[in-house]
XYZ file of C-alpha atoms in Angstrom:
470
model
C 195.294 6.638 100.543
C 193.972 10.114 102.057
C 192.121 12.039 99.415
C 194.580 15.072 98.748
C 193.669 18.199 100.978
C 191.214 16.424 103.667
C 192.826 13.887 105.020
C 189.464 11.695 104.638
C 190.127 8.082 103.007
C 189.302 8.002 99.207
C 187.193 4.741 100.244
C 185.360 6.935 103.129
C 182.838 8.260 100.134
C 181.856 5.138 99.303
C 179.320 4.710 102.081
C 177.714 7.730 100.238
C 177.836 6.081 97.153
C 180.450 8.302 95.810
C 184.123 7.073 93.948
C 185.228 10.451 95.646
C 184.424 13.662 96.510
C 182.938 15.539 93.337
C 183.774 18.779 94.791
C 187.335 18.889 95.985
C 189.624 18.937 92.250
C 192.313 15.400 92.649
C 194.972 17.998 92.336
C 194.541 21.016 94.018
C 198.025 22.535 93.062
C 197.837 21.983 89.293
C 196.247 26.239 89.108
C 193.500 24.832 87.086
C 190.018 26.971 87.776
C 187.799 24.967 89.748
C 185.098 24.455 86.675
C 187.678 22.414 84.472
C 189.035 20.346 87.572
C 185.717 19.114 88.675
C 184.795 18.861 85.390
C 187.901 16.605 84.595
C 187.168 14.896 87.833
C 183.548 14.253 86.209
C 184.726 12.062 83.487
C 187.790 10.441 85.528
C 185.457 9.035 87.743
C 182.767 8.030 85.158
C 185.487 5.855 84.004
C 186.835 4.790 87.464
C 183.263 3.886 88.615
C 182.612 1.521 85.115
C 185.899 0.287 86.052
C 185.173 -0.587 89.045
C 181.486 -2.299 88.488
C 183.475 -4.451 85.954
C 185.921 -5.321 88.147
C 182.960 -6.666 90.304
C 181.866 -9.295 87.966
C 183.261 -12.669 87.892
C 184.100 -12.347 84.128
C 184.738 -8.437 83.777
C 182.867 -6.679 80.895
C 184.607 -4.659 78.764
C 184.057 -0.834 79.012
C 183.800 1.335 76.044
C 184.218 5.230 76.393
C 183.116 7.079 74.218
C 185.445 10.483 73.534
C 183.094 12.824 72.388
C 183.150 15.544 69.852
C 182.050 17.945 72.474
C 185.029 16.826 74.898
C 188.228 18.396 72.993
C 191.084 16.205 72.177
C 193.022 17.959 75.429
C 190.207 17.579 77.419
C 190.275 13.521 77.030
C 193.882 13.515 77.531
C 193.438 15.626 81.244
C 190.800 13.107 81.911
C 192.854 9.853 80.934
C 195.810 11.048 82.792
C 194.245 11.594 85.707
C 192.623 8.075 85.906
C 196.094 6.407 85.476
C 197.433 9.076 88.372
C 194.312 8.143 90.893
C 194.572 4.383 90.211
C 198.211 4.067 90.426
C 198.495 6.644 93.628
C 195.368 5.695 95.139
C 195.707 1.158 95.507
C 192.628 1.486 97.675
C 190.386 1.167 93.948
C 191.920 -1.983 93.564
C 192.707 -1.478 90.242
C 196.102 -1.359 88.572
C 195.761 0.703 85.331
C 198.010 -0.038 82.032
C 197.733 2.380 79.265
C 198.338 0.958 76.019
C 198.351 2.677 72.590
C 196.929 1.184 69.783
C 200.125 1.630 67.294
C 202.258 -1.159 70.662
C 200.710 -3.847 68.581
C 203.302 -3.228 65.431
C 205.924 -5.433 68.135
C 202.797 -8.264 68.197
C 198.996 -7.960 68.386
C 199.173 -9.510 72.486
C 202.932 -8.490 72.741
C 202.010 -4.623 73.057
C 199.732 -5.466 75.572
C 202.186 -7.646 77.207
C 204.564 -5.343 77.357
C 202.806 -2.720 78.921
C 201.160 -5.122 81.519
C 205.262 -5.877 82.445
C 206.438 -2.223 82.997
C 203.422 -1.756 85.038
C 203.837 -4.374 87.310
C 207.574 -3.616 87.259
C 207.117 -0.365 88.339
C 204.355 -0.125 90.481
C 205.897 -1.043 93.910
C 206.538 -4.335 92.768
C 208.099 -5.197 96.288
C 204.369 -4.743 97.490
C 203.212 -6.936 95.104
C 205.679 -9.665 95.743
C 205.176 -9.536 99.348
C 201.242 -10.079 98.709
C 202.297 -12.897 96.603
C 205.108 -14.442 98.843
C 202.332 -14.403 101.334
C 200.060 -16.904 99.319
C 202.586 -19.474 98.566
C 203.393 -19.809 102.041
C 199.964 -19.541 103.515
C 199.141 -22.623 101.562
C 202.519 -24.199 100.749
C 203.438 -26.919 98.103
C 204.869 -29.216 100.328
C 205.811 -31.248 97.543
C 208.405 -28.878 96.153
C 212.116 -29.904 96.940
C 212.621 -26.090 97.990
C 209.711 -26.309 100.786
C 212.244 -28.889 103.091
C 214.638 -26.263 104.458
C 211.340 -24.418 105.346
C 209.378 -26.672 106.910
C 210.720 -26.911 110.155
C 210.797 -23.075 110.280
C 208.343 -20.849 112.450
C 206.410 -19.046 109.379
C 203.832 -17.610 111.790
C 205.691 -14.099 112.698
C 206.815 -14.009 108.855
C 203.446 -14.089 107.479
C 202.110 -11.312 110.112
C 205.218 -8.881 109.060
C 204.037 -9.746 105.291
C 200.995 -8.818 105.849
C 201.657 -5.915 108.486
C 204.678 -4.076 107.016
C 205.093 -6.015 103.021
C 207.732 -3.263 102.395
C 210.020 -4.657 105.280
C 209.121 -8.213 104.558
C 210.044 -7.727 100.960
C 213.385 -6.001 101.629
C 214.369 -8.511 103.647
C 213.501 -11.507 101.357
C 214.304 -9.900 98.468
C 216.319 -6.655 98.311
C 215.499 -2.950 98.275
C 213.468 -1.816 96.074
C 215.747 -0.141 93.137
C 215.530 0.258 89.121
C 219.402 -0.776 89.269
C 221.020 -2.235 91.516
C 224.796 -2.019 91.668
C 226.466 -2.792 88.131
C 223.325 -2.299 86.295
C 223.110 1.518 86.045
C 226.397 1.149 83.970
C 225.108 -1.073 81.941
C 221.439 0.350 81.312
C 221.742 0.907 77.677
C 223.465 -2.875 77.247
C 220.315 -4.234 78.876
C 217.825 -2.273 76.475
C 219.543 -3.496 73.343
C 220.100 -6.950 74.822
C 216.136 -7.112 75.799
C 215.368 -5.990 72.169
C 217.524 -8.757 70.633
C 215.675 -11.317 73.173
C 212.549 -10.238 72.574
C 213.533 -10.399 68.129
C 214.138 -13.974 68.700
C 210.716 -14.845 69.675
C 207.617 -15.094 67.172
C 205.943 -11.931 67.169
C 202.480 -13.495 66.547
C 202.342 -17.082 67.624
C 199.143 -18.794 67.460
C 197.541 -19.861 70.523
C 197.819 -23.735 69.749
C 201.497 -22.756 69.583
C 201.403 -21.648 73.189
C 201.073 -25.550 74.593
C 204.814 -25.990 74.384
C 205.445 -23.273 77.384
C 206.242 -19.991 78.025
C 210.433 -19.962 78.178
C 212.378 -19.898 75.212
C 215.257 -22.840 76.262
C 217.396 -22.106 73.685
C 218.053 -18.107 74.342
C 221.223 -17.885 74.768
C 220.607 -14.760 77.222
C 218.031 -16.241 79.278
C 220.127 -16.282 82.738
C 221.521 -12.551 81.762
C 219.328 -10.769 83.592
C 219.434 -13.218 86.570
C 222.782 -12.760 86.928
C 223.731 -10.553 89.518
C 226.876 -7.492 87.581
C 228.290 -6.841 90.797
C 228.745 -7.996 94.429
C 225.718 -6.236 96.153
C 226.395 -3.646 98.778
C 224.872 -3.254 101.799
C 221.895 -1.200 101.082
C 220.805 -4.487 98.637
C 221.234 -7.029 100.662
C 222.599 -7.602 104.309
C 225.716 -9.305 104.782
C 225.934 -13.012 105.261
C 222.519 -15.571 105.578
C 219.675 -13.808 108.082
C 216.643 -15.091 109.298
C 213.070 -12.871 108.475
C 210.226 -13.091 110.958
C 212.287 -13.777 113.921
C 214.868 -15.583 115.492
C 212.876 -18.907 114.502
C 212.213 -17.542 110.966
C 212.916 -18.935 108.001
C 216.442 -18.168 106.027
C 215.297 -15.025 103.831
C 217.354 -17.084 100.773
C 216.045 -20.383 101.271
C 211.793 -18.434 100.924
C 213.156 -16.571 97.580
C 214.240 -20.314 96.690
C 210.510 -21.460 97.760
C 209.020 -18.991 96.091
C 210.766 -18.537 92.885
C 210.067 -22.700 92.525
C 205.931 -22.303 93.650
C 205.562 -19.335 90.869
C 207.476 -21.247 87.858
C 205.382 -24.591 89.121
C 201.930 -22.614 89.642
C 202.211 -19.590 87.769
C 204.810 -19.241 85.388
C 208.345 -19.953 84.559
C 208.734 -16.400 82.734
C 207.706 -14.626 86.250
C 209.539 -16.978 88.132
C 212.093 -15.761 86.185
C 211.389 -11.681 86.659
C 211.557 -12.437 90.625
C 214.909 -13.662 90.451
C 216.341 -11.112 87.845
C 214.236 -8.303 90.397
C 216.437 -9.792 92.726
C 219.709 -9.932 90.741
C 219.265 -6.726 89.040
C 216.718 -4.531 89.876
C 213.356 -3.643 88.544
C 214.364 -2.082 85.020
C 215.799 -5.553 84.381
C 212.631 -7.196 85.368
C 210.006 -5.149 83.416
C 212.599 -6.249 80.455
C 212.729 -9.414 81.050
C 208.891 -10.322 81.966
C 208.821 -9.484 77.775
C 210.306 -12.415 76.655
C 207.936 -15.737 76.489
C 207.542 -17.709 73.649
C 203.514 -17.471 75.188
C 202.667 -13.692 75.203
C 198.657 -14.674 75.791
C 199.771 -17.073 78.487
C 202.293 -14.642 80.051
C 200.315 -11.750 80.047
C 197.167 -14.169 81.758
C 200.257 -14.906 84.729
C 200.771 -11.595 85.177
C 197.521 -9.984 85.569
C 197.341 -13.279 88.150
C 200.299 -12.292 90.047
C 199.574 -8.350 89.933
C 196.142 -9.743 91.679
C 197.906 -11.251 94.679
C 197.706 -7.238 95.503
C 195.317 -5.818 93.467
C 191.771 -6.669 92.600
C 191.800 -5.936 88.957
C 194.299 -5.027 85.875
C 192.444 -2.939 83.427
C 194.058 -2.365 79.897
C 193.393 0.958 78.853
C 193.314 1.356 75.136
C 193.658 4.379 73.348
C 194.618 5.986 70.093
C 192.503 4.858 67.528
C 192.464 7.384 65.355
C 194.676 5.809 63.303
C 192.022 2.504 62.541
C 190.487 4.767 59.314
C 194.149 4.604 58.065
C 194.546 0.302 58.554
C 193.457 -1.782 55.945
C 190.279 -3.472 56.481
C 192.236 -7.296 56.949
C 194.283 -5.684 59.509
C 191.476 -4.245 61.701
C 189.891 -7.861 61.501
C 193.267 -8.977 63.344
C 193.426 -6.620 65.832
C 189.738 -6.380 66.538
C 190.040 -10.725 67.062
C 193.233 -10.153 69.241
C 191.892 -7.443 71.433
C 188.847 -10.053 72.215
C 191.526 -13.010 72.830
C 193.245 -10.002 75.260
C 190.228 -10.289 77.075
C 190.202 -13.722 77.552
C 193.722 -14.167 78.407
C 193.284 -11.769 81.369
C 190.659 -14.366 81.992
C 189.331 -13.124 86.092
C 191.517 -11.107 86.582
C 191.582 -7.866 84.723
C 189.335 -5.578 82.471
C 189.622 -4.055 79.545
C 188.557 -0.550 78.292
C 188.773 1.088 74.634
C 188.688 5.047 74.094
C 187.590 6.032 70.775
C 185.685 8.655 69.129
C 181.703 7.626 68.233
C 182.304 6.126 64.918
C 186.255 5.632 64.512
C 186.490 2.166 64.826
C 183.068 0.752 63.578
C 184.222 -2.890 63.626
C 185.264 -2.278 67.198
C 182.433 -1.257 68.560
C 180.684 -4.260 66.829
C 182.412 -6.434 68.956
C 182.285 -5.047 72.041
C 178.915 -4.491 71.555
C 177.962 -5.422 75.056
C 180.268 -3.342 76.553
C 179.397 -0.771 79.516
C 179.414 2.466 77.665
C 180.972 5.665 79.558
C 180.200 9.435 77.900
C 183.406 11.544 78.024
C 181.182 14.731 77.433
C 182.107 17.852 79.546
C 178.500 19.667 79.067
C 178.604 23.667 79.737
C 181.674 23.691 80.955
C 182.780 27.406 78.912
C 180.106 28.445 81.332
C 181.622 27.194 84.430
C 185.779 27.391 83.776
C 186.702 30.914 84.003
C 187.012 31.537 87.349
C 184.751 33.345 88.827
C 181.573 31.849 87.119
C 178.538 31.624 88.228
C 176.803 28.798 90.076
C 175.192 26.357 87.118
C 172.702 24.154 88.474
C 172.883 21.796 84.948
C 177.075 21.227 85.622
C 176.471 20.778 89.361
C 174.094 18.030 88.371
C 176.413 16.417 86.260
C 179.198 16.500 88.458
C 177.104 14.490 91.227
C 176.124 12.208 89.032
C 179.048 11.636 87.472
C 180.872 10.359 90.841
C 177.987 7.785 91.588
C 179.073 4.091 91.824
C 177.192 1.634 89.895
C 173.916 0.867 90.800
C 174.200 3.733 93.986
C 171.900 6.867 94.499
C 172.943 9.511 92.413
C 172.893 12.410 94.899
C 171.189 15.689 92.671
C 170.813 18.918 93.458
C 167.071 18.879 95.067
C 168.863 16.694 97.703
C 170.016 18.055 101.152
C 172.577 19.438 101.956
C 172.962 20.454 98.347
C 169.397 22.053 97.794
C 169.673 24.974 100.847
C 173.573 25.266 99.420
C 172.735 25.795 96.038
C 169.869 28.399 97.516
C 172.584 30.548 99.989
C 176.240 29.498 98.804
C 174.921 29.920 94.886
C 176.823 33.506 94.300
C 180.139 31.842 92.230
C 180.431 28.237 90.948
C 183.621 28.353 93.866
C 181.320 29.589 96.341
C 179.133 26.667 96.156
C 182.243 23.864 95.892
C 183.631 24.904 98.919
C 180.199 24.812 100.588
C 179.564 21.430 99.154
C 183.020 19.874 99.402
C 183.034 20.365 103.044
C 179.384 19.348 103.540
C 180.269 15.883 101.589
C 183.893 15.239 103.850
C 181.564 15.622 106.765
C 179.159 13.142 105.669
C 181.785 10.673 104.763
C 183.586 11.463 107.759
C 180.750 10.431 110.110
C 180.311 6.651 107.579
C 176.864 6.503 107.896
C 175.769 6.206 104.151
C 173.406 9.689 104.418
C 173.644 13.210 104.664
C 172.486 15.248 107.838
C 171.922 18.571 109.062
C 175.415 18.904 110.711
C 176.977 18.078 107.300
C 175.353 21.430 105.886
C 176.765 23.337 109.157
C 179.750 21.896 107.766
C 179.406 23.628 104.275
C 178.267 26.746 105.513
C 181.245 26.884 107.780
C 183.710 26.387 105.248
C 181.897 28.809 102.591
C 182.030 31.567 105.184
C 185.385 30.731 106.449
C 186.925 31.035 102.815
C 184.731 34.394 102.404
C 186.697 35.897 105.597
């Protein structure tokens, strides 16, 4: 994805050691002043780049931010949001944010998380994600599988190039378009929400993780195919008439790789998402972020997921938030949570992360555990000095905003560096002044790839700062 207003490739500032550019707001059109975009942008990408370091290691490390008292309670919240809204617009992170609230785990202590994890991978362009995944099974088949024969003799070679060259068309012809409701659901939407609440009452809210040996799927729902089961006859638009070949003449049948791959995920993966793929199919993906819910396994099901979300993404990363309310739980019940959140972790095993936003102090026991955590500072330092539009250049929040967009372990550009140093010296006169200069004189950098900062990049800036004064 283009970083909004330049065109440049969010993964362009990279080479400078940058998670983006700390002088260009992530959206431009909101009317906020300059000071409290970049200054929002500051703490997003603290928490992006911890993300991101921790999505790096082969067993991701927690992160821990810490909301401080000098960030106000609306401040966090602009700064959360716009983490969720750059991960989930921008896939080039590799990460696939779920926000979770503390008070989810009243429906079970893994549940909450569960459920979160399934509307996410629901509805983030699940047809992306399935075409990543459809792409693994068939790159290295299971041969073994009765539903691999009417493949075998097919010519895969032109599917797997269209899956990887165009997933959106390789998914819509495999599967269906991509719809919340297909046709007969939307009818029928508030049926399905009070028939996924009644599945999802049967099962045992906290089962203990011995308990999760006997499987994932509850046999003996009496709705388990309802979802699956396709409410009307599907028009055009969902599915082309009559059996059609994907990748070519010499392609396989599009229904007989759903069959392949609906068997390799319940053999490999799990039955519950081998499940959600047919119901995406039958039903759309409202029905599927329903039915992904119901597993007699939450800790097991939740572990498939974050595996399957992988086949297109990098990491998952559980964002947890809203414990304000732990003063208010009695002490037995923060022992549970604070136990489950760790067995969370686990059960995303390699393939996610986990974060927890809380206040310094709110949730001692908490911060106990995840004592090893990388810490992130949510602090927004001077910025009454620098959000009125208007203010003047401050070389303190300037500082803070480079530094705040450094990647882990990379240079952390300051203001004695060039081109920032002459621009802070002749483009000083308004704290806008200077961002233009220095927004312009970063895109060029990144634009050229080369890791460093030249002389040409502060032509750039001092273009841009005059052209915005004429």
């Amino acid at each position: 994805m283009t970083h909004p207003g330049n065109g440049l490739p969010t993964s362009a500032y990279r080479a400078l050691g940058l998670v983006c550019n700390p002088f260009t707001p992530w959206a431009p059109d909101k009317g906020d002043t300059i000071g409290l975009a970049l200054s929002t942008r500051a703490a997003s990408s603290r928490l992006i780049s911890a993300l991101l370091a921790a999505s790096a290691e082969e067993r991701s490390r927690p992160v821990w931010v810490d909301k401080t008292a000098e960030a106000s309670t609306f401040l966090s919240v602009l700064a959360l949001a716009e983490v969720l809204e750059v991960l989930t617009e921008d896939t080039s992170y590799g990460v696939m944010p779920t926000y979770v609230q503390l008070q989810s785990m009243k429906g079970g202590r893994v549940r909450g998380a569960l459920g979160a994890v399934a509307e996410k991978v629901a509805g983030s362009r699940v047809d992306l994600t399935l075409a990543a995944w459809t792409r693994e099974a068939l790159a290295e088949p299971d041969t073994a599988l009765a539903e691999w024969a009417p493949l075998a003799s097919a010519d895969l070679g032109a599917l797997l190039d269209l899956l990887r060259d165009d997933p959106a068309k390789a998914s819509e012809e495999i599967y269906g378009v991509l719809k919340p409701e297909r046709e007969g659901v939307r009818q029928d939407l508030e049926m399905l929400m009070r028939v996924s609440a009644a599945r999802q009452e049967r099962q045992e809210q906290e089962p203990e993780a011995a308990d999760e040996d006997d499987g994932e799927e509850d046999l003996t729902d009496p709705a388990g195919e309802i979802f699956a089961t396709p409410l009307a006859i599907p028009d055009a638009e969902d599915e082309p008439e009559g059996p059609h070949r994907v990748g070519g003449p010499h392609g396989p049948e599009a229904v007989d790789v759903a069959a392949y791959v609906v068997a390799y995920t319940k053999e490999h993966l799990s039955p519950v998402v081998a499940r959600g793929i047919r119901v995406y199919v039958a039903q759309g993906t409202s029905a599927m972020s329903q039915d992904l819910k119901v597993t007699k396994a939450p800790r097991k099901t939740l572990g498939a997921l974050a595996r399957f979300a992988c086949a297109r993404y990098d990491k998952v990363a559980l964002i947890w938030d809203r414990f304000d309310i732990w003063p208010m739980m009695e002490p037995d019940m923060r022992v549970k949570i604070t136990t489950s959140l760790a067995e969370t972790r686990w059960a995303l095993a390699d393939h996610g992360v986990m974060a927890i936003l809380s206040r310094p102090g709110e949730a001692p026991e908490l911060e106990e555990q995840f004592a090893a955590a990388g810490r992130v500072d949510w602090d927004m330092p001077h910025l009454s000095d620098v959000e009125p539009r208007g203010s003047a250049y401050h070389d303190a929040v300037v500082r803070h905003w480079l530094a705040s967009a450094a990647l882990d372990g990379a240079r952390v550009w300051t203001t004695d560096d060039e081109p920032f140093a002459t621009l802070a010296k002749e483009r000083a006169g308004s704290i806008e002044e200077f961002c233009a200069a220095a927004a312009a004189a970063v895109d060029s950098a990144a634009a050229r790839g080369d890791g460093a900062f030249a002389d040409e990049d502060l032509a750039a800036g001092l273009a841009a700062a005059a052209a915005a004064e004429g």
